[in-house]
Every structure is written in structure tokens, then in C-alpha cells.
């Protein structure tokens, strides 16, 4: 199993308590009490559901944007980041048929996806996982995991509202918004 | 298993006879007599080796380049295309750490990868498969399958020589060049 693969395992146990699950577009996911994030391929025997994805190379970011991101962003696991969101997304076939330059234009020049994300750094930490080319038919194309302090919850909601109002989001055909809180040890 | 997944199964049987295998960079692959291309995940019990990869969205091509490619290219399986090449490649970590704009600049503005390929259409038909994000540790990042008529073999060699002389190829750390001929039915 690749060291870049992560499994998001929902069920009765896990380090994160699921507080809310909203189907923003398309079908919902079955409800569950807890979520565990596992390096590698999570065994899903007792799981309600398992989503898998890989960290990978940048698909749209330029050198200048990458430097801005690296300068501002902070990592996962900060003690104050007791809130999290797991947001799996599937984009339409029309999106994937677009050539690279048109996807970039929609994502950044027209939707400011990268610049919008930058404005919420370092408050919101994130890790993007790709699922579209895993070899198995996956229900989503991407899974993003976000962590932030409770005081940043309203800001995080604004970030999502901004992104969902963009031309890029017209290509999102399935999206589930899962909110979590770190469970007491 | 995804409908975009293909397995290249080398062993004692298969529709293609392996005529030559050259390690261009990095380690060779074990020798085998035949190759079969299987949709999905090829069972590799009796195989000498199996390489797997997925067709996926374009990573670098612009709208204009895509239109040029679509206008000139022909599909796999042409009766006259009795020659084939299977070329698996792995690029370096340095390549994958580059942001999108710099990979594009090296691949096309400096190396003319897409324009060079265009000049050999429709003689050379090809299908590109991605292996880097399969979830399992794969020995290569890409597998390209090429088909052409015997009369185009010298042209195909020129195509490879042109590509291997580019700045892009400085990032290729493993490459095996496998030549095949369609086996009589």
C-alpha cells in the first residue's frame, strides 16, 4: 500500500466524533457516530463506510501560488484545532473532459479557488486526497480534510459559502459536508 | 474495478509477441515471451510481471492542442498496426514536487512533447495510462502503449529519440522500452 494513501473510516469508534453530515449535492452518506483516519487501506469490516484517497502532486497551483501557500499554511494536528470537516466531492464528466488550461481557468481565473483558500490560512489547515485514479470505482473524486479551532467555525463556513458560489462548483455533482469534533481521549 | 483500468500481463501467452526489451534508464524488467492487455485488474498468477495503469483526464494539454490531436489521431486496433511498443516510465521526486506551471513549461514550452507527438500522427496510435495514484506502490508513473505499421518503425524510433533528448527526459529515472509484434491468431 502506498504511503500517500489514507482511509477515512466511519463507524462506532474513532478519534473524531461526527457532529453533522449534510448532503450538499447528490446522495448522502449513511450516518455514523465516529471517524478514524488510517494511514493506508483501512479494513472496513465493522465500518459504516470507508472513503480512500491519496495525497498527490499539485494539479493547478503555480510556483508563485505555491510559495504563498507554503509561507502561510500550517500543518494538521495543532492542539487548538479541535474542529474538523471531511468534504468528499465528485465532479461531473464534463469537468474531466475539459483540457487542462480550461480547468485551470475555471478553478482560479474565474473562481479564485486558490486565492480564496489563501485568505483563510493559517486558521484552516487542510489535506487534499485524490480518489479518481485509485483503480477501484470510488464514489468521489476528492476528499479534503480540514482542521481549525472552534473560534474559526464561522470563518470556515464563509470559506465554503464562497467556494460553493463559484463557476467551478457548477461542475460539482456530489458533495457531502461532514463536521467533526475531536473526541476526548 | 474501474472501467479505465488496464493490465499489461507478460508471460508465456498473449496476443503480442515480445521481440525486444531494453532498459533505457534504471532497472530492467524480467524477460517474457508474450504480452496480453487485459481490461481491469489482470490476475497475475502465472504472469512474469503485471503492470497496471488507468486512462485519465489530460494533465497538460490545452484546448487548442487537444483539437489538433483529436483531428489527427487514430485509434488502437488498426489491422495494419502489427507493431507495438510498451513504454513504462517513472519520473523523479523532483518532477512531482514542481508546481503545475513549471511541469507544463518543461513538458511543452521547453521540450515540445505534445507538438513532437503530433508530427507522428496518425501513423503512431497511443494510449496513456497513469499508475502513480493507484493506491498500491507501482514501479512506474505512466505506461504508454503505441501501435504502428512495420513501415513506421524507423519513424517511431525517431519520435523516441527526439523525446529522450529533451529537458523533460532529465526527470525520467526509469524507462523500459518493450517492442512487440502481433502474434498470429
XYZ file of C-alpha atoms in Angstrom:
370
model
C 0.000 0.000 0.000
C 1.262 3.471 -0.875
C 2.461 5.741 1.932
C 0.353 8.504 0.344
C -2.923 6.566 0.810
C -5.323 7.429 3.648
C -8.601 5.825 4.686
C -11.451 7.668 6.383
C -13.285 5.001 8.366
C -16.735 5.878 9.773
C -18.381 3.679 12.407
C -18.816 3.271 16.129
C -15.242 4.153 17.094
C -12.598 6.678 16.123
C -10.709 9.725 17.338
C -13.249 12.148 15.826
C -16.935 12.464 16.795
C -19.237 13.136 13.842
C -21.467 16.068 14.761
C -23.284 16.714 11.477
C -23.499 15.288 7.964
C -25.175 17.296 5.199
C -25.636 16.183 1.607
C -24.902 19.401 -0.291
C -25.298 17.828 -3.741
C -26.261 14.286 -4.710
C -26.686 11.346 -2.367
C -25.924 11.487 1.362
C -23.630 9.061 3.195
C -25.003 6.743 5.907
C -24.899 8.257 9.378
C -22.174 7.195 11.801
C -21.016 8.227 15.276
C -17.251 8.392 14.850
C -14.480 8.678 12.282
C -10.950 7.312 12.293
C -8.250 8.382 9.850
C -5.959 5.492 9.000
C -2.730 5.528 7.022
C -3.063 3.016 4.196
C -6.055 0.882 3.325
C -8.421 0.818 6.307
C -10.002 -2.579 6.966
C -13.704 -1.857 6.733
C -15.219 -4.953 8.402
C -17.060 -3.093 11.104
C -17.142 0.245 9.326
C -20.330 2.002 8.241
C -18.352 3.354 5.286
C -14.740 3.843 4.225
C -13.512 6.552 1.858
C -9.977 6.297 0.496
C -7.776 8.868 -1.185
C -4.152 9.731 -1.918
C -2.132 12.842 -1.486
C -0.517 13.657 -4.822
C 1.228 16.321 -6.876
C -0.369 19.744 -7.419
C -2.732 19.838 -10.382
C -3.314 23.611 -10.778
C -1.057 25.606 -8.457
C 1.660 27.814 -9.965
C 5.089 28.419 -8.422
C 4.013 31.824 -7.117
C 0.813 30.450 -5.577
C 2.700 27.544 -4.052
C 5.136 29.938 -2.387
C 2.236 31.938 -0.949
C 0.578 28.773 0.337
C 3.740 27.352 1.882
C 4.509 30.682 3.587
C 1.085 30.870 5.264
C -0.184 27.348 5.824
C 0.175 25.267 8.992
C 0.026 21.511 9.382
C -2.646 19.172 10.676
C -2.682 18.132 14.326
C -2.456 21.533 16.052
C -3.695 21.126 19.654
C -6.184 24.013 19.298
C -7.693 22.510 16.132
C -10.430 20.504 17.824
C -12.886 21.044 14.947
C -12.651 19.279 11.608
C -14.539 18.861 8.363
C -14.414 15.992 5.891
C -15.726 17.059 2.493
C -15.793 14.460 -0.285
C -16.637 15.793 -3.750
C -17.326 14.314 -7.160
C -17.124 16.479 -10.264
C -19.050 15.856 -13.471
C -17.839 14.075 -16.578
C -17.979 17.470 -18.343
C -15.299 18.758 -15.952
C -12.970 15.834 -16.593
C -13.340 16.167 -20.354
C -12.072 19.762 -20.255
C -8.435 20.305 -21.249
C -6.002 21.418 -18.555
C -5.992 25.128 -19.456
C -9.788 25.397 -19.257
C -9.973 23.604 -15.901
C -7.302 25.947 -14.554
C -9.171 28.991 -15.926
C -12.435 27.936 -14.262
C -10.773 26.938 -10.988
C -8.621 30.007 -10.469
C -9.064 32.827 -13.001
C -12.880 32.637 -12.788
C -13.442 31.091 -9.326
C -10.366 32.205 -7.324
C -10.280 28.831 -5.562
C -6.609 29.099 -4.582
C -6.748 32.798 -3.595
C -9.890 32.231 -1.534
C -8.262 29.357 0.321
C -5.191 31.528 0.961
C -7.280 34.137 2.812
C -8.262 31.507 5.394
C -4.689 30.451 6.144
C -3.295 29.624 8.598
C -6.597 29.359 10.525
C -7.810 26.443 8.398
C -5.351 23.595 7.834
C -6.135 21.152 5.060
C -5.028 17.997 3.267
C -6.329 17.091 -0.192
C -6.705 13.450 -1.239
C -7.347 12.215 -4.792
C -9.609 9.180 -5.386
C -10.404 9.339 -9.102
C -7.461 7.218 -10.279
C -7.312 4.635 -7.489
C -8.210 1.784 -9.838
C -11.388 0.902 -7.946
C -14.662 2.708 -8.682
C -14.801 5.355 -5.960
C -17.907 7.381 -5.083
C -15.916 10.650 -5.017
C -13.050 12.281 -6.946
C -11.523 14.160 -3.989
C -11.630 14.129 -0.223
C -10.486 17.204 1.660
C -9.816 17.086 5.396
C -9.854 20.427 7.242
C -8.863 21.262 10.838
C -9.495 24.507 12.724
C -10.183 25.926 16.177
C -13.819 26.265 17.351
C -13.435 30.060 17.154
C -12.834 29.698 13.389
C -16.035 27.778 12.646
C -17.895 30.780 11.259
C -14.920 31.692 9.073
C -14.797 28.129 7.771
C -18.496 28.333 6.864
C -17.791 31.538 4.937
C -14.937 29.849 3.051
C -17.274 27.062 1.930
C -20.048 29.509 1.004
C -17.603 31.486 -1.144
C -16.365 28.374 -2.956
C -19.853 26.963 -3.496
C -20.933 30.208 -5.186
C -18.213 29.951 -7.877
C -18.417 28.777 -11.519
C -16.194 25.832 -10.516
C -18.953 24.476 -8.272
C -21.334 24.166 -11.253
C -19.250 21.056 -12.038
C -19.723 19.530 -8.571
C -22.344 16.806 -8.834
C -21.903 15.229 -5.407
C -20.738 16.823 -2.158
C -21.179 15.767 1.454
C -20.236 18.117 4.289
C -19.249 16.237 7.446
C -18.390 18.171 10.615
C -16.447 16.622 13.453
C -15.019 17.354 16.882
C -12.010 15.700 18.399
C -13.254 13.093 20.872
C -11.845 13.192 24.419
C -9.041 10.677 24.804
C -12.646 -2.400 -10.749
C -12.704 0.810 -12.760
C -13.502 0.633 -16.479
C -10.477 2.888 -17.074
C -8.020 0.352 -15.596
C -5.857 -1.827 -17.876
C -3.351 -4.545 -17.009
C -0.336 -5.429 -19.125
C 0.365 -9.073 -18.365
C 3.700 -10.549 -19.507
C 4.262 -14.304 -19.556
C 4.069 -17.355 -21.776
C 0.826 -16.403 -23.536
C -0.809 -13.325 -25.025
C -1.828 -11.684 -28.270
C 1.507 -9.829 -28.619
C 4.929 -11.406 -29.028
C 7.697 -9.568 -27.173
C 10.570 -9.013 -29.603
C 12.894 -6.802 -27.559
C 13.141 -5.289 -24.095
C 15.673 -2.526 -23.404
C 16.245 -0.830 -20.072
C 16.746 2.802 -21.140
C 17.088 4.132 -17.579
C 17.065 2.293 -14.264
C 16.290 -1.383 -13.727
C 15.149 -3.724 -16.490
C 12.019 -5.885 -16.333
C 12.288 -9.703 -16.378
C 12.179 -11.160 -19.867
C 8.992 -12.773 -21.152
C 7.731 -14.226 -24.440
C 4.275 -12.713 -24.741
C 2.075 -9.882 -23.530
C -1.668 -9.707 -23.030
C -3.590 -6.489 -22.443
C -6.500 -7.063 -20.093
C -9.299 -4.654 -19.185
C -9.370 -4.345 -15.406
C -7.075 -5.978 -12.898
C -5.235 -8.848 -14.584
C -4.828 -11.906 -12.415
C -1.092 -12.394 -12.303
C -0.766 -15.983 -11.007
C 1.172 -17.290 -13.972
C 2.470 -13.924 -15.126
C 6.141 -12.990 -15.232
C 5.047 -9.439 -14.409
C 1.924 -7.306 -14.487
C 1.866 -3.537 -14.943
C -1.380 -1.691 -14.277
C -2.485 1.807 -15.225
C -5.561 3.936 -15.809
C -6.613 6.217 -18.589
C -7.469 9.581 -17.070
C -8.048 13.254 -17.772
C -5.457 15.355 -19.623
C -2.809 16.820 -17.331
C -1.098 19.327 -19.680
C -2.929 19.617 -22.998
C -4.654 22.911 -23.885
C -7.921 23.215 -25.806
C -6.057 24.133 -28.999
C -3.631 21.206 -28.671
C -6.481 18.825 -27.901
C -8.290 19.894 -31.067
C -5.126 19.292 -33.121
C -4.667 15.854 -31.526
C -8.286 14.796 -31.995
C -8.235 15.928 -35.642
C -5.154 13.839 -36.493
C -5.075 10.818 -34.205
C -6.450 7.366 -34.963
C -7.475 4.644 -32.528
C -5.797 1.437 -31.425
C -6.557 -1.829 -33.193
C -5.964 -0.808 -36.827
C -5.386 -4.014 -38.866
C -2.121 -2.655 -40.362
C -0.731 -1.811 -36.919
C 1.044 -5.092 -36.294
C 3.893 -3.425 -34.383
C 3.585 -2.110 -30.855
C 5.659 -0.624 -28.077
C 5.003 -0.659 -24.337
C 6.997 2.054 -22.581
C 6.639 2.353 -18.815
C 8.283 5.419 -17.259
C 8.927 6.704 -13.751
C 9.782 10.352 -13.168
C 11.838 11.659 -10.274
C 10.558 13.081 -6.995
C 11.936 16.458 -8.190
C 9.473 16.370 -11.108
C 6.482 15.652 -8.884
C 7.417 18.425 -6.474
C 7.285 21.016 -9.270
C 4.132 23.147 -9.426
C 1.800 22.652 -12.402
C 3.005 25.669 -14.417
C 6.648 24.566 -14.265
C 5.871 20.974 -15.276
C 3.868 22.305 -18.230
C 6.716 24.662 -19.203
C 9.280 21.860 -19.172
C 6.994 19.372 -20.932
C 5.792 21.600 -23.764
C 7.374 25.073 -23.964
C 10.906 23.659 -23.491
C 10.540 20.049 -24.697
C 7.679 20.246 -27.260
C 6.379 16.869 -26.085
C 2.863 17.432 -27.438
C 3.963 19.052 -30.725
C 6.511 16.290 -31.347
C 3.870 13.624 -30.801
C 1.536 15.461 -33.184
C 4.039 15.194 -36.040
C 3.869 11.391 -35.828
C 0.083 11.246 -36.060
C -1.807 9.391 -37.356
C 0.982 6.863 -38.064
C 1.545 6.155 -34.352
C -1.566 5.479 -32.253
C -1.185 5.660 -28.490
C -2.946 5.259 -25.166
C -1.532 6.758 -21.976
C -2.136 5.087 -18.604
C -1.441 6.626 -15.189
C -0.131 4.446 -12.325
C 1.131 6.950 -9.758
C -2.121 7.325 -7.824
C -3.375 3.728 -7.923
C -3.075 3.312 -4.150
C -0.576 0.481 -4.426
C 3.155 1.165 -4.786
C 3.727 0.877 -8.525
C 7.157 0.640 -10.166
C 6.246 3.261 -12.805
C 4.255 6.519 -13.008
C 2.988 6.053 -16.576
C 2.604 3.319 -19.139
C 2.189 4.273 -22.786
C 1.040 1.756 -25.363
C 1.840 2.555 -29.013
C 0.693 0.820 -32.221
C 2.010 1.360 -35.751
C 2.637 -0.404 -39.069
C 6.029 -2.102 -39.648
C 6.806 0.580 -42.255
C 6.630 3.219 -39.485
C 9.174 1.560 -37.184
C 12.013 3.912 -38.134
C 9.740 6.931 -37.656
C 8.744 5.617 -34.233
C 12.421 5.304 -33.270
C 12.948 8.935 -34.311
C 9.982 10.024 -32.177
C 11.527 8.350 -29.120
C 14.991 9.755 -29.864
C 13.538 13.279 -30.093
C 11.670 12.942 -26.795
C 14.633 11.386 -24.972
C 16.823 14.339 -25.964
C 14.520 16.898 -24.275
C 14.836 18.672 -20.901
C 11.727 16.752 -19.777
C 13.654 13.472 -20.011
C 16.181 14.697 -17.419
C 13.399 13.890 -14.928
C 12.938 10.306 -16.182
C 14.640 7.983 -13.713
C 13.318 4.675 -15.023
C 12.272 3.729 -18.549
C 11.911 0.352 -20.221
C 11.358 0.113 -23.986
C 9.453 -3.032 -24.963
C 8.811 -3.792 -28.640
C 6.157 -6.229 -29.747
C 4.579 -7.791 -32.816
C 1.034 -9.019 -33.083
C 1.122 -12.810 -32.775
C -0.630 -14.864 -35.472
C -4.093 -15.899 -34.322
